[in-house]
Amino acid sequence: MPASPDSLFTPEPPAIDACWQRIGVRGDRSCERLLQHVHCHNCERHAEAASQLLDRHELQLEAIDDFSADDQQPDPQTEGGTLSALIFRMGQNWLAVPSTLLLEVSVPVPVHGLPYPRNRSLRGLCNVRGTLVPCLALEVVLGLATEATPQDRPRMLILDAPGGALVTEVQAVEGIYTLANAMLQKTSHASGLAASQLASAVTQWQQRSVTVLDADLLSQALLRSLR
């Protein structure tokens, strides 16, 4: 029998001890380990916190996997009205994500690599106002080729996901726009590209073809890339 939505509300996991904020480089620097490691990013406690954070996301993914397709919300494109979406660029590809998935857009912040990365989609961890947030290579998740161009204006997208926020860097952000559902054409998912498999529609915007990513499918793909 499919899991009910209430089953996703699992007991609160143990809090991550953000000692770097109290006694580390972002605190009073009283930690005796700083003499050995110089910076918190080099400390085994920081690595343990990173592992705990990634495990927390994986537990949320396992809960989501228990849902059947029948439990998903109706496709908003069949209901008329509009879709609020953030439009951005990866390489030569214009993409959009529903604004409900977006927490914040920020300037790029340093990404700290992990000693033993789980896969090439996981770039490392970002420190977002003192909170560790996994940073993912969206181009790898979507199977897109990217290269730097003079027109790039890199930005970090902080996305909402079960288990906590996720961060990814994109090459340019145009902004949040209201798209008429009547102008969204459903995709057939015939292409083998991951971006096509995660898309809900394509639309024309300012003489550009924009692939609209499905919020739920994208969230699940990002979480799976943490494994």
Short mmCIF file of C-alpha atoms in Angstrom, two decimals:
data_model
loop_
_atom_site.label_atom_id
_atom_site.label_comp_id
_atom_site.label_asym_id
_atom_site.label_seq_id
_atom_site.Cartn_x
_atom_site.Cartn_y
_atom_site.Cartn_z
CA MET A 1 0.00 0.00 0.00
CA PRO A 2 1.47 3.42 -0.91
CA ALA A 3 2.86 5.52 1.91
CA SER A 4 0.73 8.42 3.04
CA PRO A 5 2.10 11.97 2.97
CA ASP A 6 2.21 11.89 6.77
CA SER A 7 4.84 9.15 6.62
CA LEU A 8 7.31 11.66 5.19
CA PHE A 9 7.29 13.57 8.45
CA THR A 10 9.87 11.41 10.18
CA PRO A 11 11.22 12.25 13.64
CA GLU A 12 13.62 15.16 13.63
CA PRO A 13 17.16 13.84 13.03
CA PRO A 14 19.93 14.68 15.51
CA ALA A 15 21.16 18.23 15.14
CA ILE A 16 24.49 18.75 13.39
CA ASP A 17 27.01 20.26 15.78
CA ALA A 18 28.16 23.34 13.89
CA CYS A 19 31.21 23.75 16.11
CA TRP A 20 32.91 25.89 13.46
CA GLN A 21 30.39 28.61 14.27
CA ARG A 22 31.01 28.47 18.03
CA ILE A 23 34.71 27.75 18.52
CA GLY A 24 36.04 27.58 14.96
CA VAL A 25 36.92 30.08 12.27
CA ARG A 26 33.42 31.57 12.35
CA GLY A 27 33.36 31.66 16.15
CA ASP A 28 35.81 32.64 18.85
CA ARG A 29 38.62 30.43 17.47
CA SER A 30 39.11 28.75 20.84
CA CYS A 31 39.11 25.22 19.37
CA GLU A 32 42.39 23.45 20.11
CA ARG A 33 42.13 21.58 16.81
CA LEU A 34 42.79 24.81 14.88
CA LEU A 35 46.44 24.58 15.85
CA GLN A 36 46.67 21.31 13.93
CA HIS A 37 44.22 21.89 11.07
CA VAL A 38 44.51 25.69 10.60
CA HIS A 39 40.97 25.80 9.13
CA CYS A 40 37.77 23.97 10.06
CA HIS A 41 37.45 22.59 6.52
CA ASN A 42 40.51 20.43 7.18
CA CYS A 43 39.14 18.95 10.42
CA GLU A 44 37.63 15.47 10.75
CA ARG A 45 34.71 16.97 12.69
CA HIS A 46 33.79 19.03 9.64
CA ALA A 47 33.97 15.90 7.46
CA GLU A 48 31.76 14.01 9.93
CA ALA A 49 29.19 16.81 9.80
CA ALA A 50 29.26 16.68 6.00
CA SER A 51 28.65 12.92 6.01
CA GLN A 52 25.78 13.33 8.48
CA LEU A 53 24.24 16.03 6.29
CA LEU A 54 24.41 13.88 3.14
CA ASP A 55 22.96 10.88 4.99
CA ARG A 56 20.04 13.04 6.10
CA HIS A 57 19.22 13.90 2.49
CA GLU A 58 19.45 10.22 1.53
CA LEU A 59 16.93 9.25 4.23
CA GLN A 60 14.50 11.79 2.81
CA LEU A 61 14.99 10.35 -0.68
CA GLU A 62 14.17 6.85 0.57
CA ALA A 63 10.93 8.20 2.03
CA ILE A 64 10.05 9.91 -1.25
CA ASP A 65 10.74 6.71 -3.20
CA ASP A 66 7.92 5.02 -1.25
CA PHE A 67 5.37 7.20 -3.02
CA SER A 68 3.60 5.90 -6.08
CA ALA A 69 2.86 8.04 -9.11
CA ASP A 70 -0.79 8.14 -8.01
CA ASP A 71 0.17 10.23 -4.99
CA GLN A 72 1.70 13.04 -7.02
CA GLN A 73 -0.02 16.37 -7.50
CA PRO A 74 -1.92 17.01 -10.75
CA ASP A 75 0.13 18.38 -13.62
CA PRO A 76 -0.24 22.17 -13.31
CA GLN A 77 -0.11 22.52 -17.09
CA THR A 78 -3.48 20.82 -17.41
CA GLU A 79 -5.16 23.22 -15.04
CA GLY A 80 -4.86 26.48 -16.97
CA GLY A 81 -3.51 29.67 -15.47
CA THR A 82 0.16 30.51 -15.21
CA LEU A 83 3.44 29.16 -13.91
CA SER A 84 5.95 31.29 -12.02
CA ALA A 85 9.44 30.15 -12.97
CA LEU A 86 13.07 31.21 -12.71
CA ILE A 87 14.76 31.29 -16.13
CA PHE A 88 18.50 30.67 -16.30
CA ARG A 89 21.23 29.47 -18.64
CA MET A 90 23.56 26.45 -18.53
CA GLY A 91 25.98 26.48 -21.47
CA GLN A 92 23.84 27.15 -24.54
CA ASN A 93 20.72 25.77 -22.87
CA TRP A 94 17.97 27.95 -21.46
CA LEU A 95 16.12 26.31 -18.60
CA ALA A 96 13.44 27.18 -16.08
CA VAL A 97 12.50 25.85 -12.65
CA PRO A 98 9.23 26.59 -10.85
CA SER A 99 9.80 29.38 -8.35
CA THR A 100 8.31 27.16 -5.61
CA LEU A 101 11.61 25.24 -5.72
CA LEU A 102 13.73 28.36 -5.32
CA LEU A 103 14.82 29.67 -1.93
CA GLU A 104 17.33 32.28 -3.02
CA VAL A 105 19.67 33.47 -5.76
CA SER A 106 23.11 34.59 -4.61
CA VAL A 107 26.49 35.55 -5.96
CA PRO A 108 28.95 32.63 -6.14
CA VAL A 109 30.37 31.43 -2.83
CA PRO A 110 33.38 29.15 -2.28
CA VAL A 111 32.80 25.42 -2.71
CA HIS A 112 34.82 23.23 -0.37
CA GLY A 113 35.57 19.81 -1.80
CA LEU A 114 35.11 16.63 0.19
CA PRO A 115 38.02 14.27 0.94
CA TYR A 116 36.10 11.33 -0.49
CA PRO A 117 33.42 12.63 -2.91
CA ARG A 118 30.58 10.18 -3.50
CA ASN A 119 30.27 10.97 -7.20
CA ARG A 120 31.18 13.67 -9.70
CA SER A 121 27.79 15.38 -9.36
CA LEU A 122 28.67 16.40 -5.81
CA ARG A 123 31.07 19.33 -5.98
CA GLY A 124 31.36 19.74 -2.23
CA LEU A 125 29.85 21.90 0.47
CA CYS A 126 29.06 25.61 0.63
CA ASN A 127 28.82 27.70 3.76
CA VAL A 128 25.55 29.61 3.44
CA ARG A 129 25.36 32.02 6.39
CA GLY A 130 27.03 29.48 8.66
CA THR A 131 25.06 26.46 7.46
CA LEU A 132 26.62 23.63 5.47
CA VAL A 133 24.77 23.08 2.19
CA PRO A 134 25.65 20.43 -0.44
CA CYS A 135 26.68 21.92 -3.77
CA LEU A 136 25.80 19.93 -6.89
CA ALA A 137 26.96 20.23 -10.48
CA LEU A 138 23.62 20.75 -12.22
CA GLU A 139 25.19 20.31 -15.66
CA VAL A 140 26.25 16.79 -14.67
CA VAL A 141 22.81 15.95 -13.29
CA LEU A 142 21.19 17.20 -16.50
CA GLY A 143 23.81 15.75 -18.84
CA LEU A 144 24.59 19.11 -20.42
CA ALA A 145 27.87 20.33 -21.90
CA THR A 146 28.98 23.72 -20.58
CA GLU A 147 31.92 26.02 -21.12
CA ALA A 148 32.66 29.52 -19.90
CA THR A 149 31.72 32.44 -22.15
CA PRO A 150 32.25 36.21 -21.88
CA GLN A 151 28.49 36.57 -21.38
CA ASP A 152 28.48 34.49 -18.20
CA ARG A 153 27.19 36.07 -14.99
CA PRO A 154 27.49 33.13 -12.59
CA ARG A 155 24.97 32.82 -9.80
CA MET A 156 24.22 30.28 -7.10
CA LEU A 157 20.69 28.88 -6.90
CA ILE A 158 19.69 27.77 -3.42
CA LEU A 159 16.96 25.20 -3.94
CA ASP A 160 14.44 23.75 -1.52
CA ALA A 161 14.58 19.97 -1.13
CA PRO A 162 13.45 17.35 1.37
CA GLY A 163 16.10 17.13 4.06
CA GLY A 164 17.40 20.65 3.53
CA ALA A 165 18.60 23.15 0.97
CA LEU A 166 20.82 22.31 -2.01
CA VAL A 167 23.05 24.70 -3.97
CA THR A 168 24.04 24.69 -7.62
CA GLU A 169 25.84 27.20 -9.82
CA VAL A 170 24.44 28.38 -13.14
CA GLN A 171 26.06 30.54 -15.78
CA ALA A 172 23.42 33.28 -15.96
CA VAL A 173 20.06 34.13 -14.41
CA GLU A 174 17.44 36.15 -16.25
CA GLY A 175 14.91 36.37 -13.42
CA ILE A 176 11.50 35.11 -12.36
CA TYR A 177 8.81 35.29 -15.04
CA THR A 178 5.17 34.34 -15.29
CA LEU A 179 4.61 31.78 -18.05
CA ALA A 180 1.18 31.09 -19.45
CA ASN A 181 0.36 27.39 -19.18
CA ALA A 182 -1.29 27.62 -22.58
CA MET A 183 2.14 28.34 -24.07
CA LEU A 184 3.80 25.33 -22.43
CA GLN A 185 4.17 22.33 -24.70
CA LYS A 186 4.52 18.99 -22.97
CA THR A 187 7.67 17.03 -23.70
CA SER A 188 7.66 13.46 -24.92
CA HIS A 189 10.78 12.41 -22.92
CA ALA A 190 11.94 10.71 -26.12
CA SER A 191 15.45 12.13 -25.85
CA GLY A 192 17.99 10.18 -23.86
CA LEU A 193 19.30 13.38 -22.26
CA ALA A 194 18.68 13.67 -18.54
CA ALA A 195 17.42 17.22 -19.04
CA SER A 196 14.67 15.90 -21.32
CA GLN A 197 13.74 13.17 -18.83
CA LEU A 198 13.38 15.77 -16.05
CA ALA A 199 11.45 18.28 -18.16
CA SER A 200 7.74 18.94 -17.89
CA ALA A 201 7.45 21.27 -20.89
CA VAL A 202 9.16 23.54 -23.38
CA THR A 203 8.16 27.07 -24.21
CA GLN A 204 9.23 30.02 -26.33
CA TRP A 205 10.45 33.03 -24.38
CA GLN A 206 12.00 36.13 -25.96
CA GLN A 207 12.79 34.15 -29.12
CA ARG A 208 14.50 31.42 -27.15
CA SER A 209 13.46 27.83 -26.52
CA VAL A 210 13.28 27.22 -22.77
CA THR A 211 13.07 23.78 -21.17
CA VAL A 212 10.88 23.86 -18.08
CA LEU A 213 12.11 21.36 -15.48
CA ASP A 214 9.65 19.47 -13.32
CA ALA A 215 10.15 20.50 -9.68
CA ASP A 216 9.55 17.05 -8.19
CA LEU A 217 11.63 15.16 -10.76
CA LEU A 218 14.49 17.63 -10.45
CA SER A 219 14.45 17.44 -6.65
CA GLN A 220 14.59 13.66 -6.72
CA ALA A 221 17.40 13.67 -9.30
CA LEU A 222 19.43 16.10 -7.19
CA LEU A 223 18.95 14.01 -4.08
CA ARG A 224 19.95 10.82 -5.90
CA SER A 225 23.13 12.53 -7.05
CA LEU A 226 24.17 12.81 -3.39
CA ARG A 227 24.47 9.01 -3.12
#
